[in-house]
Coordinates of C-alpha atoms in Angstrom, one line a residue:
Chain A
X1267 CA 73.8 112.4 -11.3
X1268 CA 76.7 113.2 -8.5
X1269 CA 79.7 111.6 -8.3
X1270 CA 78.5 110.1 -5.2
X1271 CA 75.4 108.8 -6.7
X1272 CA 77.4 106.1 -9.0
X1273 CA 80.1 105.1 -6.6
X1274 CA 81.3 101.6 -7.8
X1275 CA 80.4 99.6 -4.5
X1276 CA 82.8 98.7 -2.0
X1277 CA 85.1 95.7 -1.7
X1278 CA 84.9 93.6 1.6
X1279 CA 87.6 94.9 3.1
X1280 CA 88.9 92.5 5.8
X1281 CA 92.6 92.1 6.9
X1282 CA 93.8 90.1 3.8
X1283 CA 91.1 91.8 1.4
X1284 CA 94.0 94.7 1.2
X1285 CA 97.5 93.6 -0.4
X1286 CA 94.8 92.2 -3.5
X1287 CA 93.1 95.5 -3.9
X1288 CA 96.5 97.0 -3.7
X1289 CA 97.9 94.9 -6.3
X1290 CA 94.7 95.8 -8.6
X1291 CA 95.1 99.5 -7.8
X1292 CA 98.8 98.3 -9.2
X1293 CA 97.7 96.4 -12.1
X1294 CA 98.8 93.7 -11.2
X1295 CA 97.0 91.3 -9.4
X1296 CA 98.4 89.0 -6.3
X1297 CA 96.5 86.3 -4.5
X1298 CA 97.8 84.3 -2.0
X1299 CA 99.8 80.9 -2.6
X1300 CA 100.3 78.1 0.0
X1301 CA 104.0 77.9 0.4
X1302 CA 103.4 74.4 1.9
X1303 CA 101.2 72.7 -0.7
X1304 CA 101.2 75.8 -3.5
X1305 CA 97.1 76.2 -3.5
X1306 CA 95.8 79.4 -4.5
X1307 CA 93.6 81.0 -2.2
X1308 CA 90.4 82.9 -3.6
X1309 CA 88.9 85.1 -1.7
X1310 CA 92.3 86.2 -0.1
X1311 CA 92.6 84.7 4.5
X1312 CA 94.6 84.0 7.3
X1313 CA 95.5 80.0 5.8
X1314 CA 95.1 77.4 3.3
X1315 CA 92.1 75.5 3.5
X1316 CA 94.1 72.2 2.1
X1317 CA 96.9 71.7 4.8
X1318 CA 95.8 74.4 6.9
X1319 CA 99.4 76.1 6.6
X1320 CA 99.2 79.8 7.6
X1321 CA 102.6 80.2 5.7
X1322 CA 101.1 82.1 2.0
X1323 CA 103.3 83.9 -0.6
X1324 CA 101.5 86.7 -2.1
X1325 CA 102.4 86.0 -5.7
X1326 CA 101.0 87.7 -9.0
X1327 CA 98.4 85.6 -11.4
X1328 CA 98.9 84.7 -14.8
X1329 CA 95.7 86.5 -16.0
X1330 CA 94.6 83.6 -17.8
X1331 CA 91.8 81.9 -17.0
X1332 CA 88.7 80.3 -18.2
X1333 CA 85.0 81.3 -18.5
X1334 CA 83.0 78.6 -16.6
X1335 CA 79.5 80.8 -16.4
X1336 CA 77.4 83.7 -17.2
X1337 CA 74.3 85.6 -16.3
X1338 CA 72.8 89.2 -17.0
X1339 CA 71.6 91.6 -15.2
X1340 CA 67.9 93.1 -16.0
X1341 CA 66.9 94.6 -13.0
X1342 CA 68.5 97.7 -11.2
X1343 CA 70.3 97.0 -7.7
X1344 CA 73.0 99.7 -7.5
X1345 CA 73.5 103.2 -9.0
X1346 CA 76.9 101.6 -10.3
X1347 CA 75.1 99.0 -12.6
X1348 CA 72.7 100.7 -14.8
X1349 CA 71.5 97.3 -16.3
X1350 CA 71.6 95.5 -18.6
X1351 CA 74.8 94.3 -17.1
X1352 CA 76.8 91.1 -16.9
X1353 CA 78.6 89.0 -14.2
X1354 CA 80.7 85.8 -14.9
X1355 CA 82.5 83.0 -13.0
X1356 CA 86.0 82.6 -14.4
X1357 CA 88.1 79.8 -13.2
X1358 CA 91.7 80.9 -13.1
X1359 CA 95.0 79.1 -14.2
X1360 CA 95.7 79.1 -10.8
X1361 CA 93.1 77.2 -9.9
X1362 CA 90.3 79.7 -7.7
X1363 CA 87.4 81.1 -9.4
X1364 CA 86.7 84.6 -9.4
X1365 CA 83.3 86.5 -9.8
X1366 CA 83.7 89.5 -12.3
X1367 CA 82.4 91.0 -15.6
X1368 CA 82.6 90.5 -19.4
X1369 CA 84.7 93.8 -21.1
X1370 CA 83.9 94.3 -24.5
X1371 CA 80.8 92.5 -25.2
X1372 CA 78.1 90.7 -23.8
X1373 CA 78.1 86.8 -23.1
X1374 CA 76.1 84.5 -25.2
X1375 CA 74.9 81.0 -25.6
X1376 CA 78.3 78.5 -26.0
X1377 CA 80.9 81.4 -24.6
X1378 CA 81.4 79.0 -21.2
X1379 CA 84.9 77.0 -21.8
X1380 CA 86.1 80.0 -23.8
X1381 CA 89.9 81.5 -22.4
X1382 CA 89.7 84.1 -20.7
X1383 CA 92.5 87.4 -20.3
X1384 CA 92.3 89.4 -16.9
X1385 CA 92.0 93.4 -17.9
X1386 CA 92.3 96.1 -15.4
X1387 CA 89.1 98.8 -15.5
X1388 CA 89.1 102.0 -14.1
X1389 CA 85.4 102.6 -13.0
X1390 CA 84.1 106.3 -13.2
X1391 CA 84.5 106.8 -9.2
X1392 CA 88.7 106.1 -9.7
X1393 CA 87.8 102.5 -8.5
X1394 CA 90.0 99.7 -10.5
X1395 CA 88.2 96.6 -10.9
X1396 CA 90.0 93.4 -11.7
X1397 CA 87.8 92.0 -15.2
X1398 CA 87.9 89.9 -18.3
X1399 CA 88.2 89.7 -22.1
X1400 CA 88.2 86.9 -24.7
X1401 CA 91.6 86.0 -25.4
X1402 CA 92.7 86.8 -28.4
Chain B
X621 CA 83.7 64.5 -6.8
X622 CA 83.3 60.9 -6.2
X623 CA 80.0 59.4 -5.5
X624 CA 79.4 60.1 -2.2
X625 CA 77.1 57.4 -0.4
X626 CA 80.4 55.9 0.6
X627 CA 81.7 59.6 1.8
X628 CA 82.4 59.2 5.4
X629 CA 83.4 55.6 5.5
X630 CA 79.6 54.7 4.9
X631 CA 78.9 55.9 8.5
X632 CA 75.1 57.0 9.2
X633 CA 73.7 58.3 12.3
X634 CA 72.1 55.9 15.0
X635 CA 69.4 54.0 13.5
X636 CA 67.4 54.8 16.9
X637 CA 66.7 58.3 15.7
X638 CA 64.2 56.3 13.6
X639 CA 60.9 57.7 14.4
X640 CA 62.4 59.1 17.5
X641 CA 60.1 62.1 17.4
X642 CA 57.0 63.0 15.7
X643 CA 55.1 66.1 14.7
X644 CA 52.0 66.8 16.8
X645 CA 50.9 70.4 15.8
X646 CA 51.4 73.2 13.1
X647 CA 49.9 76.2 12.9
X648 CA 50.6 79.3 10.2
X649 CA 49.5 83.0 9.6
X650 CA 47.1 83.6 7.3
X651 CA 49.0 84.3 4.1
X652 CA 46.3 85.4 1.6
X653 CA 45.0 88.3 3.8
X654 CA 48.4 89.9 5.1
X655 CA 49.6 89.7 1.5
X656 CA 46.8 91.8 0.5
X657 CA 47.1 94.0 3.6
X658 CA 50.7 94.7 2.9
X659 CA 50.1 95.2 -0.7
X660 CA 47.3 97.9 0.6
X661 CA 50.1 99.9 2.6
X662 CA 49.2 97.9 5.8
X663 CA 51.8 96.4 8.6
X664 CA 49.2 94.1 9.2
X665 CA 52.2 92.5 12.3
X666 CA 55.8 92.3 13.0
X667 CA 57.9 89.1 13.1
X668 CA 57.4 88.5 16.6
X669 CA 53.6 89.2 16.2
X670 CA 53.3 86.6 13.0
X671 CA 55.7 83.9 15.0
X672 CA 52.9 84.2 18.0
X673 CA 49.9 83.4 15.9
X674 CA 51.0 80.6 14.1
X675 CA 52.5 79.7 17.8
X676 CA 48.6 80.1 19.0
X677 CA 47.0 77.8 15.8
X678 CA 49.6 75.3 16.8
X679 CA 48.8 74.8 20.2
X680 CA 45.1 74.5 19.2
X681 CA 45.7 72.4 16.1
X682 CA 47.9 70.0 18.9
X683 CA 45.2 70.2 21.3
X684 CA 47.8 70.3 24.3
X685 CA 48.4 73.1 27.3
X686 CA 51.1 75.7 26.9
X687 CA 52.9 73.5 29.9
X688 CA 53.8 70.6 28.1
X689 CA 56.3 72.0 26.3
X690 CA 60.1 71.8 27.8
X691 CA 62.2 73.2 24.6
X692 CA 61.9 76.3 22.4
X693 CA 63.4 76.9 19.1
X694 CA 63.1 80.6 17.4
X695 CA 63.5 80.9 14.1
X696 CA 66.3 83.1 12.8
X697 CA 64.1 86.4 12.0
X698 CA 63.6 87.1 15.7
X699 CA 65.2 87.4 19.2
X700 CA 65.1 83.9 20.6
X701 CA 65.0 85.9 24.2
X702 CA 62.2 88.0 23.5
X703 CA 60.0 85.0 21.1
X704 CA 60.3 83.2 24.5
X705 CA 59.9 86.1 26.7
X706 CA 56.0 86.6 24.7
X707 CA 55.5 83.0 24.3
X708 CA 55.7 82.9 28.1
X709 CA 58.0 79.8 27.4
X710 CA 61.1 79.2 29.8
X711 CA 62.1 75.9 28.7
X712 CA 64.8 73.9 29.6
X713 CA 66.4 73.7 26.1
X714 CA 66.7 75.9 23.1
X715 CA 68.2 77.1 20.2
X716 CA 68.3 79.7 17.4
X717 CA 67.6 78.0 13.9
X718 CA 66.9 78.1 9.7
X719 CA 63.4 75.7 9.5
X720 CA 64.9 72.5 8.8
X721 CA 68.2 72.9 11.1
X722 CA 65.3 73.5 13.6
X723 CA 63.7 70.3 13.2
X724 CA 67.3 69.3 13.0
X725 CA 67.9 70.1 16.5
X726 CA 64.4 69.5 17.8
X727 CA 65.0 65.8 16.9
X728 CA 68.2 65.8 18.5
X729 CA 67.2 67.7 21.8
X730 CA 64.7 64.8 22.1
X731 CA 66.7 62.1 21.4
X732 CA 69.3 63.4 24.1
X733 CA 66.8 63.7 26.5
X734 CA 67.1 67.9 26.8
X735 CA 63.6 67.9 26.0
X736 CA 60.3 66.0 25.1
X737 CA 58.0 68.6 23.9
X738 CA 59.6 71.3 21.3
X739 CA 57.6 74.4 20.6
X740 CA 59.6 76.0 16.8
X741 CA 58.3 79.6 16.3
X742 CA 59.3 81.5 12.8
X743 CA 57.7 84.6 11.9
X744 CA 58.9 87.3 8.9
X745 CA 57.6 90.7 8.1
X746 CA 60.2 91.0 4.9
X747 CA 57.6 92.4 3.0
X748 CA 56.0 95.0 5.2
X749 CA 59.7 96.2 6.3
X750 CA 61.4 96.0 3.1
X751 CA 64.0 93.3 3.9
X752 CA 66.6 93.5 1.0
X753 CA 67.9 89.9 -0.5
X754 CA 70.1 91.8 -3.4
X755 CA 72.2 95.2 -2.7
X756 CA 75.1 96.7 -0.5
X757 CA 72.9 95.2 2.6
X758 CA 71.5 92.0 1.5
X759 CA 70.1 90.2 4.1
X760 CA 72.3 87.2 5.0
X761 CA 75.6 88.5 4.4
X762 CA 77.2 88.1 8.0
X763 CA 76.7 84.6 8.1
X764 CA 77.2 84.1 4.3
X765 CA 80.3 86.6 2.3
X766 CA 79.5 85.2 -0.7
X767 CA 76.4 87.4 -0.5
X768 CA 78.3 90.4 -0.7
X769 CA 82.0 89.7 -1.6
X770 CA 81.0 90.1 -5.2
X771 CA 79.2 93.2 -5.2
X772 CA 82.0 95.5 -6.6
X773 CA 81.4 93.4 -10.1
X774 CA 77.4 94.3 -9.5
X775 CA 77.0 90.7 -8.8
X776 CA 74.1 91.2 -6.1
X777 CA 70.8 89.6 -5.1
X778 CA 70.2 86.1 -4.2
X779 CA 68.3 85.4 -7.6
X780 CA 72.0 86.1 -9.5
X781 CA 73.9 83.4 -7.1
X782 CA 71.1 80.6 -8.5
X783 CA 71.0 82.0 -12.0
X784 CA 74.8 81.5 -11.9
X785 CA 74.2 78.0 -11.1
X786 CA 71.2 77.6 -13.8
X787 CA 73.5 78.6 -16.7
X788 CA 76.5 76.3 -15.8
X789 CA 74.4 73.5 -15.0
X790 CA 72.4 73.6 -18.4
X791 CA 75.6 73.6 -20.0
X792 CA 76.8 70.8 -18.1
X793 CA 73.5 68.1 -18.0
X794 CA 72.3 69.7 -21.6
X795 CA 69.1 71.3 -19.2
X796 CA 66.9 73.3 -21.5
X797 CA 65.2 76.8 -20.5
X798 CA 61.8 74.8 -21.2
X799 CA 62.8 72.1 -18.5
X800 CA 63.4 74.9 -16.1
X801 CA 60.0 76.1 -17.0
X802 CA 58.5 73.3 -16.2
X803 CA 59.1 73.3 -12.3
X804 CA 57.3 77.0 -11.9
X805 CA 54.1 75.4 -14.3
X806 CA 53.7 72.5 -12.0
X807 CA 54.1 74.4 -8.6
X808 CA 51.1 76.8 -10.3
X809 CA 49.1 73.9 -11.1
X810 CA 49.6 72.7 -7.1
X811 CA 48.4 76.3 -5.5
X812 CA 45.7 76.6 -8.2
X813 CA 44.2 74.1 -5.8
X814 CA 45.7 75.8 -2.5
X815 CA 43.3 78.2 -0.7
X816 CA 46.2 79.2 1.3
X817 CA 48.2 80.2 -1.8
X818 CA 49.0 83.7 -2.7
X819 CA 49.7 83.3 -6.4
X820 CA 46.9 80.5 -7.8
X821 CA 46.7 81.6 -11.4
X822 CA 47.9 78.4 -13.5
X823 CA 50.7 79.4 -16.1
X824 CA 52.2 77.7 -18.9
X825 CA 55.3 77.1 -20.6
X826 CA 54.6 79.8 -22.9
X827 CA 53.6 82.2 -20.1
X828 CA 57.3 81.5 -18.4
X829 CA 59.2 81.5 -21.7
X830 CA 57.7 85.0 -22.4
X831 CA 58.0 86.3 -18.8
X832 CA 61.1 88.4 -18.5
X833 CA 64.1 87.7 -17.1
X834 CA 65.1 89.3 -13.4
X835 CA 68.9 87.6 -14.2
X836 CA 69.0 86.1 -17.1
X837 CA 68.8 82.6 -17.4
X838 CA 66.1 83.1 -14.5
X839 CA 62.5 84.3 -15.5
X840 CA 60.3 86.2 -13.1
X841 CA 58.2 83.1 -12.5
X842 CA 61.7 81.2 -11.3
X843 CA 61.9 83.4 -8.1
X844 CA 60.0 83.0 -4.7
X845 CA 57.4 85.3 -3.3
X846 CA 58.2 87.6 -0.7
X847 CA 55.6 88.0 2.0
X848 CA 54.9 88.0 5.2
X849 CA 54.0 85.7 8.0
X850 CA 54.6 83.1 10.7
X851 CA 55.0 78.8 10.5
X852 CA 55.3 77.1 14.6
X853 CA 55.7 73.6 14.9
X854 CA 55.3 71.5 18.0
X855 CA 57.3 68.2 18.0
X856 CA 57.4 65.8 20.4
X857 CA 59.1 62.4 21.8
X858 CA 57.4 60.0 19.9
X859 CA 56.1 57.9 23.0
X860 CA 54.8 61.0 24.1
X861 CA 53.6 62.2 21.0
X862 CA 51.3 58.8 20.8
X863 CA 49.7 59.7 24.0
X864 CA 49.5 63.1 23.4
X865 CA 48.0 63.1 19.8
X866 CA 45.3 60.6 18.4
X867 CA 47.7 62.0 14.9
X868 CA 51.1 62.2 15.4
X869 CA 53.2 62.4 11.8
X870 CA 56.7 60.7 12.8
X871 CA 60.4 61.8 11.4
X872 CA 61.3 58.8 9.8
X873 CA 65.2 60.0 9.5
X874 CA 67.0 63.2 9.3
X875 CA 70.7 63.0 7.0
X876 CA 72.9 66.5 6.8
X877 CA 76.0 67.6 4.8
X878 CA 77.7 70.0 4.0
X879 CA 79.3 71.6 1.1
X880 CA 81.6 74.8 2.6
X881 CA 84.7 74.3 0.7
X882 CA 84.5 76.8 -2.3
X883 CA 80.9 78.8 -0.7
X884 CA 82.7 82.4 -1.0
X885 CA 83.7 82.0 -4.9
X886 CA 80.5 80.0 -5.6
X887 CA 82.5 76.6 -7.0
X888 CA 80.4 74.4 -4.5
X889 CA 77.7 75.9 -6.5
X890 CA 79.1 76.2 -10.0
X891 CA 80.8 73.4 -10.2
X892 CA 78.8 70.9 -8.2
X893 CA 75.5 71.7 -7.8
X894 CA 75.6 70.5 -4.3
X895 CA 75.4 67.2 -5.7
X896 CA 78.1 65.7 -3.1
X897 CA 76.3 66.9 -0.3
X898 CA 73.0 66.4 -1.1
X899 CA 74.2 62.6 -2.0
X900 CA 75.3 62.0 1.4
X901 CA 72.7 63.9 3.7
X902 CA 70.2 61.4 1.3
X903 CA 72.0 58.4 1.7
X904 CA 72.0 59.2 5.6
X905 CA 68.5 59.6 6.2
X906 CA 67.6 56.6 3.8
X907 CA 69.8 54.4 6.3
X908 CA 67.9 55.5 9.4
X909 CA 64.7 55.3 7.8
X910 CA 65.3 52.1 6.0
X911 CA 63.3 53.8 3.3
X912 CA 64.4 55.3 -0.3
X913 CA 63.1 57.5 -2.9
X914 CA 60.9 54.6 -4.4
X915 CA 58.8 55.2 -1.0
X916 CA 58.1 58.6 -1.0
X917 CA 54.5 59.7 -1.9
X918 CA 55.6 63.7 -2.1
X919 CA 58.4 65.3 -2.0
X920 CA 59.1 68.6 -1.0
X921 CA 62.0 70.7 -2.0
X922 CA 63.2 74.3 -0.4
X923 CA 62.8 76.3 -3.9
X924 CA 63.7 80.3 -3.0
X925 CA 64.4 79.4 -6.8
X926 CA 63.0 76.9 -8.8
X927 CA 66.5 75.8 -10.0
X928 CA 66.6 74.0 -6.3
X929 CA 64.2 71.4 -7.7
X930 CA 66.0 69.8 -10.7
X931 CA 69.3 69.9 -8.4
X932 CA 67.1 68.3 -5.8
X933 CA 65.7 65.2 -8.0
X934 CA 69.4 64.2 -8.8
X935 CA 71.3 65.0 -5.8
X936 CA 68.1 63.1 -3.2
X937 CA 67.9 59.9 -5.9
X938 CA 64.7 60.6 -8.1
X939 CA 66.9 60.8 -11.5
X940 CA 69.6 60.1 -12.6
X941 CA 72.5 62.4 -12.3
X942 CA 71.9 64.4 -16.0
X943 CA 68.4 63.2 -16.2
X944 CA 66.0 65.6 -14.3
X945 CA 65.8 67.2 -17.2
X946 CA 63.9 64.4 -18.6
X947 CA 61.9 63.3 -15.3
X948 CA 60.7 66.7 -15.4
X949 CA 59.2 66.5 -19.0
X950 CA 58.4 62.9 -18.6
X951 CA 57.4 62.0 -14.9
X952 CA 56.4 65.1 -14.0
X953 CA 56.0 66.3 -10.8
X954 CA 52.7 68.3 -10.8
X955 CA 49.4 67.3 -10.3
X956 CA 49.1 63.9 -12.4
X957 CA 52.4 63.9 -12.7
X958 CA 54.8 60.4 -11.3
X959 CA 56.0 62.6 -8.2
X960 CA 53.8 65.4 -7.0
X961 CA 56.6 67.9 -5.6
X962 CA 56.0 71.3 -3.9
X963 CA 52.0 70.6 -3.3
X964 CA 51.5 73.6 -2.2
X965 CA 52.6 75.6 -4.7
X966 CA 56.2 76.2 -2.6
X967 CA 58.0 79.6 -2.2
X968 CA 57.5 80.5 -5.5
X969 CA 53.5 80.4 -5.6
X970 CA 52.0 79.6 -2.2
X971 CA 54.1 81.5 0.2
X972 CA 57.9 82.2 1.0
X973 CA 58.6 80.8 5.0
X974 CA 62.1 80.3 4.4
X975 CA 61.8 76.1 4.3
X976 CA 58.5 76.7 7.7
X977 CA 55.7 76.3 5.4
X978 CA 56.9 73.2 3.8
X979 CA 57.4 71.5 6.9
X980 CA 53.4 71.8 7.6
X981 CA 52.9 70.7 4.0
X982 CA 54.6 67.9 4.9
X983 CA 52.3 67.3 8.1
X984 CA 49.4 68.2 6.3
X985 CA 50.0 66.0 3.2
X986 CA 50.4 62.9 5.9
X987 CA 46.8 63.5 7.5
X988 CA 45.2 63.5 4.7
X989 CA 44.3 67.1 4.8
X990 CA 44.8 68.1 1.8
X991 CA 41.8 68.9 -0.3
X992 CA 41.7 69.2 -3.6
X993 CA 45.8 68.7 -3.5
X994 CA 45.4 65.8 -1.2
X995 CA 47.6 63.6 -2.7
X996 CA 46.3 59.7 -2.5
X997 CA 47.2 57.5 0.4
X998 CA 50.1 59.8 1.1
X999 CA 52.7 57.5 3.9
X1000 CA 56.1 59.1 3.3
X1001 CA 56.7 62.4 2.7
X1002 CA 60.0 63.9 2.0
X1003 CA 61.3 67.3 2.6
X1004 CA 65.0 68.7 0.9
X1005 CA 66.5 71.5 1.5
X1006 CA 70.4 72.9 0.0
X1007 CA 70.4 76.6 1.4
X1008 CA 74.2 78.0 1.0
X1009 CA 75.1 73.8 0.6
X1010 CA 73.7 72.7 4.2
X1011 CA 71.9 70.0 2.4
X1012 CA 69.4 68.1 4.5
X1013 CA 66.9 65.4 4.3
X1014 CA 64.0 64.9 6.3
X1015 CA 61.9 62.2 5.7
X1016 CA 58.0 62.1 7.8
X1017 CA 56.0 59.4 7.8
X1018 CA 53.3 58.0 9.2

């Protein structure tokens, strides 16, 4: 298989997609925070959708967060994700929750409410992705 | 989230939109034989070409002349220009819209005076062309990013977004995989006694349990069909519906809300099922129609997935919130069961319209036309719908 066969796909890269990715590629990731009302935004935009202030700070997460569901992959959608694969919702300290993946080990019956720590991956294509771990 | 009836101040839309309008013909593709056709290699039609048939069946099944109609709705598959352009309609209204935002708008066009007689024209040809609902160019994802914001992670297709909200929302109401199987049993048992129906082999609860799983906790049998076809409606003022049809079906009330706070990152889903939404679009409609879930002979519920339905029975009133477990297992809602739901066997086993088919289902179950499915004495018929959280409720009646 090429390199190009299994590129990791593509972010949505809009305007405020870019200072997140670029704080992954950094490990260490930045959303935006409402200077106004302090909300953390998730997927990164142009203002916060509580008071509508366009006034955010990017500032960098805790990397804690908490696992809030789960599902696995058994079919094959993208050269990237030979399955079977996972995918889980994890709600941030912060506040947003964030689509990503299980490192380590697969998720099981009773695993949602279980702390989560952020991890950063470096996919075979270079790509970093943002993902999780059990704590501890 | 609060309980919502009182979301809004308790405000509900003008009782006059009660039986405002009425439905006065329907008129669909026939399902069985392009299914096979495609399955043979065939393009049997394109989505224009399936839109104009069931467009033809619904002028005949109404009985009326191409001129009485004043307003055209397309559905979202095809160029509203070029459906009108073939149609040979050139109303004096129209609109672009999903199946139930359609009769949505239809009802309001109406009610405004824009328009008296509403042709709605929806045709697909997803199957024959290959239309992707999961990968890098999943269909939907211009009007909806959280169809393809996740897809770095591999977190792609349509089925993954409802499996996502399967697992948290057995861990929240205590909902068993055997409860979820019980929604794709009964819609089998429904097309079993659908001609119309692609998939008519009954299944049981041991067939689901050892299907596999496409994303696990969602078994084969938990997704919809993808086929082709066409649904058209024709809806009409309702004093004009009485002269023009000896069997007008009437929309008792229409209620609508939506969930868009937390769509991209999937919380509205997650988190809340919908529930909020769903609570007030029901609570809406059941003012204006003065009716409430204990009236309802059928009820018909948009199921892409079959995880819609149990959402649906708590968010629209049938069961208590953290008991549709239960009302599935103990009402049921297959044939014999306390509230026959999907009668045609839905998305998932007669054929997947995107929300058109049910709406004829709906008319169909109301005339007594039924068959073998026919369910007794039907008078109120009630259609649900949640897509992305633009929860509806349409109630028909006769």
């Amino acid at each position: 298989m090429s390199a190009t066969e299994v590129k990791t796909p593509r972010p949505v890269m809009g305007l405020y997609d870019k200072p997140m990715w670029e704080s992954v590629r950094a490990g260490a990731m930045k959303l935006q925070r409402c200077k106004h009302c302090a909300t953390w935004l998730y997927p990164p935009g142009p203002s916060c959708p509580k008071c509508l202030s366009p006034e955010l700070e990017w500032t960098r997460v805790s990397g804690e967060g908490k696992i809030v569901s789960w599902v696995v992959f058994h079919r094959h959608y993208l050269p990237a994700y030979p399955p079977p694969y996972n995918a889980i919702a994890v709600r941030l300290a912060e506040g947003p929750t964030m689509i990503s993946n299980l490192e380590g080990t697969m998720p099981e019956d009773g695993c949602i409410g279980r702390a989560m720590r952020l991890v950063y991956v470096t996919m075979p294509d270079g790509v970093m992705l943002p993902r999780w771990r059990y704590e501890g | 989230m609060t309980p919502s009836p009182l979301a809004f101040g308790g405000r509900h839309p003008n009782p006059r939109n009660k039986r405002a309008a009425a439905v006065i013909g329907v008129g669909h593709t026939d399902w069985v034989r392009d299914w096979q056709r495609c399955r043979a290699g065939e393009q049997p039609n394109d989505s224009l070409g399936y839109g104009l048939e069931a467009f033809r069946n619904a002028l005949k099944d109404a009985n009326i002349n191409r001129d009485e109609i004043d307003g055209l709705i397309a559905g979202p598959t095809t160029a509203y220009e070029r459906m009108g352009e073939l149609a040979g309609l050139n109303p004096r209204w129209g609109d672009q819209s999903d199946a139930v935002m359609a009769v949505s708008q239809a009802v309001m066009a109406i009610e405004a005076g824009y328009a008296e007689v509403v042709a709605l024209i929806y045709g697909n040809d997803q199957r024959s062309v290959g239309t992707q609902y999961g990968g890098p160019a999943a269909m939907g994802g211009n009007a909806h990013l959280s169809y393809v914001y996740h897809s770095p992670w591999g977190f792609t297709s349509q089925g993954a977004l409802y499996a996502l909200t399967l697992q948290s929302y057995k861990h929240a109401r205590g909902f068993t995989e055997r409860e979820m199987g019980e929604v794709s049993v009964a819609q089998r048992g429904w097309s079993s006694l659908n001609p119309n129906a692609i998939q008519r082999k009954r299944i049981s609860i041991e067939d689901y349990l050892a299907s596999h799983y496409v994303c696990q906790p969602l078994h084969l049998f938990d997704y919809c069909l993808i086929n082709d076809g066409g649904v058209a409606l024709i809806i009409a003022e309702a004093e004009r519906a009485k002269k023009l049809s000896s069997r007008p079906v009437f929309i008792e009330g229409i209620g609508r809300s939506d969930l868009n706070s937390g769509a991209t990152s999937l919380e509205s889903r997650v988190d809340e099922f919908y529930l909020p939404a769903q609570q007030v679009a029901a609570a809406q409609s059941y003012a204006v129609s003065g009716l409430g879930p204990k009236d309802m002979d059928v009820l018909q519920v948009y199921d892409s997935f079959s995880v819609h339905v149990p959402l649906a029975l708590e968010g629209y009133g049938y069961a208590k919130v953290g008991e549709a477990g239960k009302f599935l297992r103990e009402s049921g809602i297959g044939p014999g069961g306390k509230l026959p739901t999907n009668t045609s066997g839905g998305h998932l086993s007669e054929t997947y319209m995107q929300g058109w088919a049910h709406q004829v289902e709906c008319v169909r179950q109301l005339r007594g036309e039924c068959g073998d499915r026919q369910v007794k004495d039907a008078r109120h018929v009630h259609y649900t719908s949640d897509v992305a959280g633009k929860c509806f409720s349409v109630i028909y009646g006769v």
